[in-house]
Coordinates of C-alpha atoms and ligand atoms in Angstrom, one line a residue:
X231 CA 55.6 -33.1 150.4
X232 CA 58.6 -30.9 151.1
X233 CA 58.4 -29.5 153.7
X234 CA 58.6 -26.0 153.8
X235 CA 61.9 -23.7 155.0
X236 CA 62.2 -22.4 158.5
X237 CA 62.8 -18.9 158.8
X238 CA 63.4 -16.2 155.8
X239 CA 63.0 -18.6 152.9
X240 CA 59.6 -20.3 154.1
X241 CA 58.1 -16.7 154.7
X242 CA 59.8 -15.3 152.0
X243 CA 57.5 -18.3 149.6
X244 CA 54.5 -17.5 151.4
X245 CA 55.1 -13.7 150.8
X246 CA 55.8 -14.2 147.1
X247 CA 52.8 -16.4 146.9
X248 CA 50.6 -14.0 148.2
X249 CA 51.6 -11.3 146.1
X250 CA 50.8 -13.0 143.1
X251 CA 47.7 -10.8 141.7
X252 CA 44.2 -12.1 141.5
X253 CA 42.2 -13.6 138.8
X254 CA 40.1 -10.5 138.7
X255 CA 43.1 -8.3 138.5
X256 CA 44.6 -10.0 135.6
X257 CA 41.4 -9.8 133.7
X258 CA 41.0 -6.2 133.9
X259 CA 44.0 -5.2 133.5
X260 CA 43.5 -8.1 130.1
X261 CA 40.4 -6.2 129.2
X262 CA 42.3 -3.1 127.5
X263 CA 44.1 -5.6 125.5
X264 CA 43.2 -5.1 121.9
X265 CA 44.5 -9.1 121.0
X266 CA 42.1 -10.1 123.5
X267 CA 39.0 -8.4 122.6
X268 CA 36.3 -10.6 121.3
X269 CA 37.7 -13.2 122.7
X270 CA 35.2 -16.1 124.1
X271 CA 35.7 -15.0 127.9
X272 CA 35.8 -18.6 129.5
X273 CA 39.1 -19.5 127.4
X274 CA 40.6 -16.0 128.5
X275 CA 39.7 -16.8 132.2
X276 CA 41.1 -20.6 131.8
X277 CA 43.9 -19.4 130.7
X278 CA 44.9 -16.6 133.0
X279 CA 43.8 -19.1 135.8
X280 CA 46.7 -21.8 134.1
X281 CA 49.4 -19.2 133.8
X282 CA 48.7 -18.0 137.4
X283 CA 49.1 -22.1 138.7
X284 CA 52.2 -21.9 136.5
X285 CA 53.6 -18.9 138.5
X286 CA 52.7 -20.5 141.7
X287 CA 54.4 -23.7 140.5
X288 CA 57.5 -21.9 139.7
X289 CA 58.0 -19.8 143.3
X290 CA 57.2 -23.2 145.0
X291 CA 59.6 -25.1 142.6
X292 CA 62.8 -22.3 143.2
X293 CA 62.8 -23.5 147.1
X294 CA 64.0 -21.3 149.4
X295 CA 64.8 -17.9 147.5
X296 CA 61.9 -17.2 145.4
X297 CA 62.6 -14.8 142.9
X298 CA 60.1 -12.0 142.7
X299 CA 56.5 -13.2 141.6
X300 CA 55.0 -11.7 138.1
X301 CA 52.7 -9.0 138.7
X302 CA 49.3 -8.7 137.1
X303 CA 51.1 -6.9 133.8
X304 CA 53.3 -9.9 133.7
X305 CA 51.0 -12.4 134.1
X306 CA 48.9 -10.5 131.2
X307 CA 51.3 -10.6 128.6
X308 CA 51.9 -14.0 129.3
X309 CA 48.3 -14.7 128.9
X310 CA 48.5 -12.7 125.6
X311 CA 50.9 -14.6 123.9
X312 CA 49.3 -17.6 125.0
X313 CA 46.1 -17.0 123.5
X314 CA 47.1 -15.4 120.3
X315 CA 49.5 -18.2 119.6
X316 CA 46.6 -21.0 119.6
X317 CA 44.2 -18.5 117.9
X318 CA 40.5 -19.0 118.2
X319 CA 40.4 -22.0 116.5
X320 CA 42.0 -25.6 116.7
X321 CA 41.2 -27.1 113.4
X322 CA 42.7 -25.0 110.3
X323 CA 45.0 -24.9 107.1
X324 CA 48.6 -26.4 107.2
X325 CA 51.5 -26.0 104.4
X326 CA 51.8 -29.8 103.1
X327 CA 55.8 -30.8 102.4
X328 CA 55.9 -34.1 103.7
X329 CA 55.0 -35.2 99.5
X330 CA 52.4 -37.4 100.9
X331 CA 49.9 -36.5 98.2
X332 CA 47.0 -38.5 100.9
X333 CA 48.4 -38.1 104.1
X334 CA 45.5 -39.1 106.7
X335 CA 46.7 -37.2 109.5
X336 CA 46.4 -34.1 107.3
X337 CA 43.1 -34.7 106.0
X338 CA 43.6 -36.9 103.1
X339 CA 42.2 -35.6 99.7
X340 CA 41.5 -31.5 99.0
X341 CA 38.5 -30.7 97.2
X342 CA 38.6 -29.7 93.4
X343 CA 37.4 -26.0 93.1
X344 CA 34.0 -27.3 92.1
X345 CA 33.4 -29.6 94.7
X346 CA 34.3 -26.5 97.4
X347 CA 32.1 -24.3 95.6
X348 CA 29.3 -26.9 95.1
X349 CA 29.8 -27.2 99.2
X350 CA 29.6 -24.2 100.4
X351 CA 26.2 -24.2 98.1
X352 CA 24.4 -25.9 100.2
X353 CA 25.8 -25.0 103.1
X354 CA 24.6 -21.4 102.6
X355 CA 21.3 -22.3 101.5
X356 CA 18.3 -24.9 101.7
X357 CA 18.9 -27.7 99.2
X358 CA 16.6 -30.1 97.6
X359 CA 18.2 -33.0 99.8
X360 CA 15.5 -35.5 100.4
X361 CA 12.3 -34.0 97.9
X362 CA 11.8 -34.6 94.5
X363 CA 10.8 -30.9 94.0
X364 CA 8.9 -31.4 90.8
X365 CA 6.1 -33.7 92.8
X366 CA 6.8 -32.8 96.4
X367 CA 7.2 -36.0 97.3
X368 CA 10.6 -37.6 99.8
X369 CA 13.0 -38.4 97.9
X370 CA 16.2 -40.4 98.5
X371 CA 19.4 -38.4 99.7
X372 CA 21.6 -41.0 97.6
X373 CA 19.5 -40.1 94.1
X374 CA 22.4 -37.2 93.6
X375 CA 25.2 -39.7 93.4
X376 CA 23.0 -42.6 92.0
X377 CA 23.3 -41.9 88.2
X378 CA 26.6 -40.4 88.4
X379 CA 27.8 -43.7 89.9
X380 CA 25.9 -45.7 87.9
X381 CA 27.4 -44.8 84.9
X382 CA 31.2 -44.5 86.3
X383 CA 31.5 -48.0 88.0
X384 CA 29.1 -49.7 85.1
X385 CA 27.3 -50.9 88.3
X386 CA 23.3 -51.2 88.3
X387 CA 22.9 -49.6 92.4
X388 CA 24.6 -47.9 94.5
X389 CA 25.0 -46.3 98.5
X390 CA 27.2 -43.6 100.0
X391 CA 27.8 -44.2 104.0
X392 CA 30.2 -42.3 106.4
X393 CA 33.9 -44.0 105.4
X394 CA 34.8 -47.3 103.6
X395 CA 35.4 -49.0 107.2
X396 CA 31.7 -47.8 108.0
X397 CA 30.6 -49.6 104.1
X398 CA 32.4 -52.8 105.2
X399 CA 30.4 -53.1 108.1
X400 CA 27.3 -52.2 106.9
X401 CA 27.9 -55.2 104.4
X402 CA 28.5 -58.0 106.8
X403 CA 26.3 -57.1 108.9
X404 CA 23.6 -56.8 106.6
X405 CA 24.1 -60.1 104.6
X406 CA 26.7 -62.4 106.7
X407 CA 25.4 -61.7 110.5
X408 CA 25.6 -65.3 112.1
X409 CA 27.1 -66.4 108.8
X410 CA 30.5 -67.3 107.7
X411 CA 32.8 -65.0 105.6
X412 CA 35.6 -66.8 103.7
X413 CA 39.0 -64.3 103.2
X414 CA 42.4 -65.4 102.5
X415 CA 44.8 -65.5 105.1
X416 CA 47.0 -63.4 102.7
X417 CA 44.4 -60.6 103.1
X418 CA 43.5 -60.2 107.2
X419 CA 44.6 -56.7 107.1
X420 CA 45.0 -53.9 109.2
X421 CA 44.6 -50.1 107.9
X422 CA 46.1 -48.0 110.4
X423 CA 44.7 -47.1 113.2
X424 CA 41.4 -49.3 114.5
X425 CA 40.4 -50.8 111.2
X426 CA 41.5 -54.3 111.1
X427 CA 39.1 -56.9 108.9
X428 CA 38.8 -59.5 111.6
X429 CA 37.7 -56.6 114.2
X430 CA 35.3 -55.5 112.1
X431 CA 34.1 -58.8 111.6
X432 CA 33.6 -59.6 115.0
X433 CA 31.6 -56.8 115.8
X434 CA 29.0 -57.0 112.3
X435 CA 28.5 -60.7 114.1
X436 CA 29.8 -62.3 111.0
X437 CA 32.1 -65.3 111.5
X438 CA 35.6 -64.5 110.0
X439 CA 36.7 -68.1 108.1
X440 CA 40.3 -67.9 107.2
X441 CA 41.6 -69.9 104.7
X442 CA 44.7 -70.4 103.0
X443 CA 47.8 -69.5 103.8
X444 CA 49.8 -65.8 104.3
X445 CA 51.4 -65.7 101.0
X446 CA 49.6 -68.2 99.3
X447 CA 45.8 -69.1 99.0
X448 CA 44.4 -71.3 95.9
X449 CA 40.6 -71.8 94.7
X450 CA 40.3 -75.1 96.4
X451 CA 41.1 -73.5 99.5
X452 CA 37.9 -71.6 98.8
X453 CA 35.9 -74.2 98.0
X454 CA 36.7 -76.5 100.7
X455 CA 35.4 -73.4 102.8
X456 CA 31.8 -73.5 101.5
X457 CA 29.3 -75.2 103.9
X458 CA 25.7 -74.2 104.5
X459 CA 26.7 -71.3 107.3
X460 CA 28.4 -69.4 104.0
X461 CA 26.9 -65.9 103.9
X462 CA 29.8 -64.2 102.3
X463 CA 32.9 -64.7 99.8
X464 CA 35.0 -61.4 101.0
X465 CA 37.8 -60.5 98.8
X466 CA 40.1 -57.1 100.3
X467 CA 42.3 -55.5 97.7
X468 CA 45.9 -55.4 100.2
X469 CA 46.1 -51.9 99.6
X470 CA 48.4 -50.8 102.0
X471 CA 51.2 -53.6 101.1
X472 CA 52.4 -56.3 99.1
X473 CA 52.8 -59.6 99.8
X474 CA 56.1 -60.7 96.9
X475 CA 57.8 -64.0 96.1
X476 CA 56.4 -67.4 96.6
X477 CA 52.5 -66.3 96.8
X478 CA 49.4 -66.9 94.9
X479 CA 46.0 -65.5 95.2
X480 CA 42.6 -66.0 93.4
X481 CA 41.5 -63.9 91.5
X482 CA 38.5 -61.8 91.5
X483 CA 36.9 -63.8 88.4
X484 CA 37.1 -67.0 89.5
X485 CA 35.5 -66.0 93.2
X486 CA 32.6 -64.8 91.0
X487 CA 32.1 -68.2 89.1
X488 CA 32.1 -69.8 92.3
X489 CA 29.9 -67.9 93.9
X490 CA 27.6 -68.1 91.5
X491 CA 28.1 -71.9 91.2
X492 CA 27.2 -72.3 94.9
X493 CA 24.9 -69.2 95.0
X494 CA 26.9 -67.1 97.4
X495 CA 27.2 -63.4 96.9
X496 CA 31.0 -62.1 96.7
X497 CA 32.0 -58.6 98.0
X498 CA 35.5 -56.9 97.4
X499 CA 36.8 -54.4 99.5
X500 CA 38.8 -52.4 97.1
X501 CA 40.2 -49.4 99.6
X502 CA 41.8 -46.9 97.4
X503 CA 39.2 -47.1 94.7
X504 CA 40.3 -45.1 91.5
X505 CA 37.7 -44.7 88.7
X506 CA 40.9 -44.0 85.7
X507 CA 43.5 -46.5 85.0
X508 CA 46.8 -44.5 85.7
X509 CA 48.8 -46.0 84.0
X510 CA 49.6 -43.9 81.1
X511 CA 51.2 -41.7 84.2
X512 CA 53.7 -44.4 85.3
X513 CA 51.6 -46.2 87.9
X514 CA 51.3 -50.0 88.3
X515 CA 48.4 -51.3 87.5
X516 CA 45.8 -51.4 90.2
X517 CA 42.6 -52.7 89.4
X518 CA 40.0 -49.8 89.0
X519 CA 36.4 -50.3 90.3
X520 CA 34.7 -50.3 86.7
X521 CA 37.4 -53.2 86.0
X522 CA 35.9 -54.7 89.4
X523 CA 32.6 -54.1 88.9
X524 CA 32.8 -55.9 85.2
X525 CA 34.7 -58.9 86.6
X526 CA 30.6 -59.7 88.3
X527 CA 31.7 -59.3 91.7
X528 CA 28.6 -58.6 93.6
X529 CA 29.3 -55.4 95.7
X530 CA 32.5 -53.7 95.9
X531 CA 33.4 -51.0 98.4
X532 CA 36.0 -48.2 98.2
X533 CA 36.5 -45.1 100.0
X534 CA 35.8 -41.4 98.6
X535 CA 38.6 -39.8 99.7
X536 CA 41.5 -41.5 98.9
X537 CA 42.7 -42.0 95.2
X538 CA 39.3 -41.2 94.0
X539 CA 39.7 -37.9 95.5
X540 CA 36.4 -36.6 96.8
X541 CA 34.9 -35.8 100.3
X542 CA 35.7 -38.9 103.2
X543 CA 33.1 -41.0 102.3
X544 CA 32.3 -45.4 101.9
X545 CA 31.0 -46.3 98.4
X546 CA 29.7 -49.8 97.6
X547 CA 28.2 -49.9 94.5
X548 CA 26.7 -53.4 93.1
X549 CA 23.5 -55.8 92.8
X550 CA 20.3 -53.8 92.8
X551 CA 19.0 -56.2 95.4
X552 CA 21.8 -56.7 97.8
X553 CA 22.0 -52.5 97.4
X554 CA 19.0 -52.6 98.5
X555 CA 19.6 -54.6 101.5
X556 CA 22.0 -52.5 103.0
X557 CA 19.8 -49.5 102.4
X558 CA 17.3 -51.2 104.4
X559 CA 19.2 -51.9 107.4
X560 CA 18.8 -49.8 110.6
X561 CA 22.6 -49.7 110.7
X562 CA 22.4 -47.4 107.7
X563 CA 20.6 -44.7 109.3
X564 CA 23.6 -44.3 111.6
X565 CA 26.3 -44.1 109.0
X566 CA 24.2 -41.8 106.8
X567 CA 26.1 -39.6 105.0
X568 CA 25.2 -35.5 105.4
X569 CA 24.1 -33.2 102.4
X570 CA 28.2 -31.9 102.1
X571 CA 29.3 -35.1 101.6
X572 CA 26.7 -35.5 98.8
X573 CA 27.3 -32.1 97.5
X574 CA 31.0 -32.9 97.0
X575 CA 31.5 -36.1 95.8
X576 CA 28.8 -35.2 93.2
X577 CA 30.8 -32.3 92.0
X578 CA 33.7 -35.1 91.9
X579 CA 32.4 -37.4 90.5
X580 CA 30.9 -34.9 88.0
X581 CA 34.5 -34.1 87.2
X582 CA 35.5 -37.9 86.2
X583 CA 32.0 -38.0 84.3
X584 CA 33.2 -34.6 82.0
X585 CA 36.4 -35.7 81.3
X586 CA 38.3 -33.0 84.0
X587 CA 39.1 -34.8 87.0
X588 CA 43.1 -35.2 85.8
X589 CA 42.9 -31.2 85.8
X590 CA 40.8 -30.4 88.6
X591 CA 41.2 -32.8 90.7
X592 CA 43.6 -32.0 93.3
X593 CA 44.8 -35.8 94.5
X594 CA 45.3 -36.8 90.7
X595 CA 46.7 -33.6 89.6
X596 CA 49.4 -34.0 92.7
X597 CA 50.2 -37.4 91.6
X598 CA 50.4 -37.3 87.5
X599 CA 52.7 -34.1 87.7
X600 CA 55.4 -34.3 85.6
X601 CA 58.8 -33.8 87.6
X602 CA 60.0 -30.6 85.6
X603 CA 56.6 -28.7 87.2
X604 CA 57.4 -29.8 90.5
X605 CA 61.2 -28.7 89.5
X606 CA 60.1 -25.3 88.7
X607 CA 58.3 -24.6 91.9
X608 CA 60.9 -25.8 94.1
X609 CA 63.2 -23.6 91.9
X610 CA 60.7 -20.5 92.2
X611 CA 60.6 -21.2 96.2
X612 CA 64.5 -21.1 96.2
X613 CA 64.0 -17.3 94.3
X614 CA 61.9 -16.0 96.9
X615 CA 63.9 -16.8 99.5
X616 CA 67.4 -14.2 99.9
X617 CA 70.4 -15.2 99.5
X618 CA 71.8 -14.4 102.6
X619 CA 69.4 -16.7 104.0
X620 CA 69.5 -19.8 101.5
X621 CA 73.5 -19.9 102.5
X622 CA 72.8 -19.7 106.5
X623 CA 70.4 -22.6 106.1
X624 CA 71.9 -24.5 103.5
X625 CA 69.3 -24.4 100.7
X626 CA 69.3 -26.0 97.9
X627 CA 66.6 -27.9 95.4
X628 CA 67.3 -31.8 95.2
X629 CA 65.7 -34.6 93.7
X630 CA 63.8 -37.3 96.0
X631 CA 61.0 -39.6 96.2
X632 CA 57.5 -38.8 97.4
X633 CA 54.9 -41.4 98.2
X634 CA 51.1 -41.7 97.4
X635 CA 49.5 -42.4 100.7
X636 CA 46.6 -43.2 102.5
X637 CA 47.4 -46.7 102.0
X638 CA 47.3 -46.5 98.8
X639 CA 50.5 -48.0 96.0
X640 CA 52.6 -48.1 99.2
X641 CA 55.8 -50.1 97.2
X642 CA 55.7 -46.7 94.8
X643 CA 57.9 -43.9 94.9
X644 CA 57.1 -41.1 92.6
X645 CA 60.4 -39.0 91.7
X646 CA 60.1 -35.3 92.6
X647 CA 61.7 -32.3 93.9
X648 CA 62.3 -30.5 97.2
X649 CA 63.8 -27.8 98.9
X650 CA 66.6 -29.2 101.1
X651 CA 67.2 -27.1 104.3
X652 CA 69.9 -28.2 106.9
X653 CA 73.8 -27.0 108.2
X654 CA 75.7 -27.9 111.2
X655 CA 74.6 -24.9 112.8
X656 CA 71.0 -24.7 111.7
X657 CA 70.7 -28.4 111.8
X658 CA 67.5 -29.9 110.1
X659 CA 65.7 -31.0 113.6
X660 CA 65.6 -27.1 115.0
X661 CA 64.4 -25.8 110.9
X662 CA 61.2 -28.8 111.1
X663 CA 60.3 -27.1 115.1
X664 CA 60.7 -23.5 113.7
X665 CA 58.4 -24.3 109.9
X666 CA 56.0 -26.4 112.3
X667 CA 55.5 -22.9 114.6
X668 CA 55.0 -21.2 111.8
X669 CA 51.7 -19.5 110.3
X670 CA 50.5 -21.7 108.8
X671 CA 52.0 -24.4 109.9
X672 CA 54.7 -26.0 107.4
X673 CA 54.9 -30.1 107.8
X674 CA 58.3 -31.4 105.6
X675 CA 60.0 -34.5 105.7
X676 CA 63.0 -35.3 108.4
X677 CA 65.7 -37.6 105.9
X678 CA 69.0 -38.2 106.8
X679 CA 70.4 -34.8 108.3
X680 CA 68.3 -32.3 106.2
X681 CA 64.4 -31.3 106.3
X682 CA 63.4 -31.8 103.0
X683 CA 60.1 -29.3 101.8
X684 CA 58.5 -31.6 98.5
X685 CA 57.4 -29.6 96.0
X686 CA 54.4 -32.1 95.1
X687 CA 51.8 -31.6 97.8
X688 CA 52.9 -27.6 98.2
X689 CA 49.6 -25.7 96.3
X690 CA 51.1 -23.1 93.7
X691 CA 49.4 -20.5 95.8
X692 CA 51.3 -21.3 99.1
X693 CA 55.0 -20.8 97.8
X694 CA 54.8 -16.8 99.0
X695 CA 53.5 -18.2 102.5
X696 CA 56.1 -21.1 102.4
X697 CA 59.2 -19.0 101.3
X698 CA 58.2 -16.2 103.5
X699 CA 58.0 -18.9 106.5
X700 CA 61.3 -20.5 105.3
X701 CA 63.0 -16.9 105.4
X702 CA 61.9 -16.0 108.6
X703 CA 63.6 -19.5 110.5
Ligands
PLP1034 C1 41.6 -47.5 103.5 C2 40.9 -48.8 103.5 C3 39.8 -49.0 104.3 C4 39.2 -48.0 105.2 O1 38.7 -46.9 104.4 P1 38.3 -45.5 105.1 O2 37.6 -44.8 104.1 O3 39.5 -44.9 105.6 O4 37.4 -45.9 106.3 C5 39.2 -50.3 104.2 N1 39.7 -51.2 103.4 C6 40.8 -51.0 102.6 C7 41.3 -52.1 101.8 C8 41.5 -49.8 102.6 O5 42.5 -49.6 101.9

């Protein structure tokens, strides 16, 4: 502890300390503050009580010549700024520039207009959840999606749960606890964050039985495998990268015929499971879960919010019987889905089912748009912004790459264009603080020396905000 100055300096502290107005003070002087009003009084007091133990901080941190300690007016305004700067809520809209079209930490896929409205639905009103209303008897919360999924995938049953990691889970534990499952080496993965396949395993009580080799792993490797503890054949689509040159994998056919042959069921985690072939739009291929599902794999497992572009969700769709099995399971009951989930990915999947999910669909409307649209908005962003501005900050439309996502075609870059922002005296870093501060919030992407704002994941209807937030730096 420091130890306080003899004399004018120490008193001088003390003094300044004790002058510093009380709580009370603050908060009447806070309660003619128009900003404030409303306000939930707890988070008014918290903060006037921080920004007090701020001031304090500061007179004991300037030593022996405090200068003079904010009075309750001072303090106030402080609190003010504070407060209106969070706003009243934490979670809310942001500007997306980064050209991530599934960026996790910015909540992955947006809703089509149909899904929100089909939301809100039943948020606003009692829905017909678990009843069959027509004999007013319980029905099944996963009826909605049954049909719909039924006759997307081509698969006879299906189940919704809470995310795909949750649907992986639920699947070991329900048919592999104290079993062996047999992956390839070549697909141990890791998704970000706490997801890794040999976790997950542990904790379903499954026994993870690796074979083959990183980059390579053949049938025989497989085979060998098999013993009488076999509960599982577990295939995982390596979403998230690519394993090139010298490798070789089995295929999803041939773990089928085996499978059957020895009477094991075979599950394939697919991640990024997209119901269209996208090809026609560019795209490698990746193998789509109706291409799965016909290949005779047993279950397969794909999550709702990335390429397919619905609500976060875990699909596995599959075997009537082993369906069934995981529907059964206690575990189920605590990764149920929730009637917005249900209400959304219906109206998704309703969309794929019509023929209007390119259109509507938000995460495949981002990522099949030609380049000369993207061109044109980052052109019509560049209009609304004046000129005076564009030269002090450098902007200029360029072409660059933007990628997918979500772990999802990570070796693909789709061309597109951005807004480039960036001088020596309004370097790029200071521009990315300044759009991040802004409301609402502007993310872009940091490359070399320039922030670059992609035109692909901006919505037509946030240019105004995003120019007006651009001009204003
Ligand atoms: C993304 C992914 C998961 C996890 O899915 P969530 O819906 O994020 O829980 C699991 N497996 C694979 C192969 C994935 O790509």
């Amino acid at each position: 502890m420091p130890r306080e100055g003899r004399g004018t300096g120490g008193a001088g502290l003390q003094a300044a300390l004790r002058s510093l107005p009380s709580v009370d003070a603050i908060l009447i002087w806070l309660e003619s503050e128009p900003a404030i009003r409303g306000m939930p009084r707890r988070r008014v007091t918290e903060a006037v009580r921080e920004t007090l133990a701020q001031e304090r901080r500061r007179l004991l941190g300037a030593g022996e010549r405090p200068s003079a300690p904010a009075d309750a007016l001072g303090i106030g305004r402080r609190v003010v700024a504070q407060l209106t700067r969070a706003g009243a809520f934490s979670l809310g809209p942001v500007i997306n520039a980064t050209g991530v079209v599934l960026h996790t930490n910015l909540g992955r896929a947006l809703l089509s207009p149909l899904a929100q409205e089909r939301l809100l639905r039943v948020a606003a009103a009692y829905c017909n959840l678990e009843m069959d209303i027509a004999t007013k008897e319980r029905g099944s919360r996963y009826s909605h999606v049954a049909g719909l999924l039924r006759r997307l995938t081509g698969a006879e049953a299906s189940l919704v749960v809470n995310n795909n990691a949750s649907a992986v889970l639920l699947v070991l534990e329900s048919l592999a606890r104290g079993k062996d499952v047999i992956v390839s080496r070549g697909e141990l993965i890791e998704i970000g964050g706490e997801f890794r396949i040999p976790d997950i395993m542990r904790r379903s009580g499954a026994v993870l039985r690796e074979v083959g080799t990183t980059n390579r792993t053949h049938l025989k490797d497989y085979v060998s495998a098999i013993g009488p503890e076999t509960g599982l054949i577990l295939k995982v689509h390596t979403s998230n990268y690519r394993v090139v040159g010298f490798t070789a994998a089995v295929s999803s056919r041939e773990l089928v015929e085996l499978g059957r042959a020895r009477g094991i069921p075979v599950m394939e985690d697919l991640g990024s499971g997209c119901l269209v072939d996208l090809r026609p739009y560019g795209f490698p291929h990746e193998p789509t879960v109706p291409e799965v599902v016909a290949s005779g794999v047993d279950l397969v497992s794909f999550s709702g919010d990335k390429l397919l572009g619905g609500p976060q969700a875990g699909i596995v769709v599959g075997r009537a019987d082993l369906i069934e099995r995981l529907a059964q399971n206690p575990v189920n009951r605590a990764l149920r889905i929730d009637k917005f989930t249900i209400a959304a990915l219906e109206a998704t999947l309703y969309a794929y089912e019509a023929g209007t999910a390119l259109e509507t669909i938000p995460t495949l409307r981002m990522l099949t748009e030609p380049l000369a649209g993207i061109r044109r908005r980052a052109r019509g962003l560049l209009r609304r912004i004046p000129a005076e501005v564009q030269r002090a900050l450098g902007a200029r439309v360029v072409e660059a790459h933007s990628q997918v996502g979500g772990g999802a075609l990570p070796t693909l870059d789709l061309p597109t264009a951005a807004l480039a922002l960036g001088t020596a005296s309004r370097p790029a870093q200071s521009l990315d603080e300044g759009l991040r501060a802004a409301r609402p919030p502007v993310l872009g992407r940091l490359l070399d020396d320039r922030l670059l704002l992609d035109c692909r994941t901006v919505l037509p209807g946030d240019i105004p905000a995003l120019a007006h937030a651009v001009s204003s730096l």
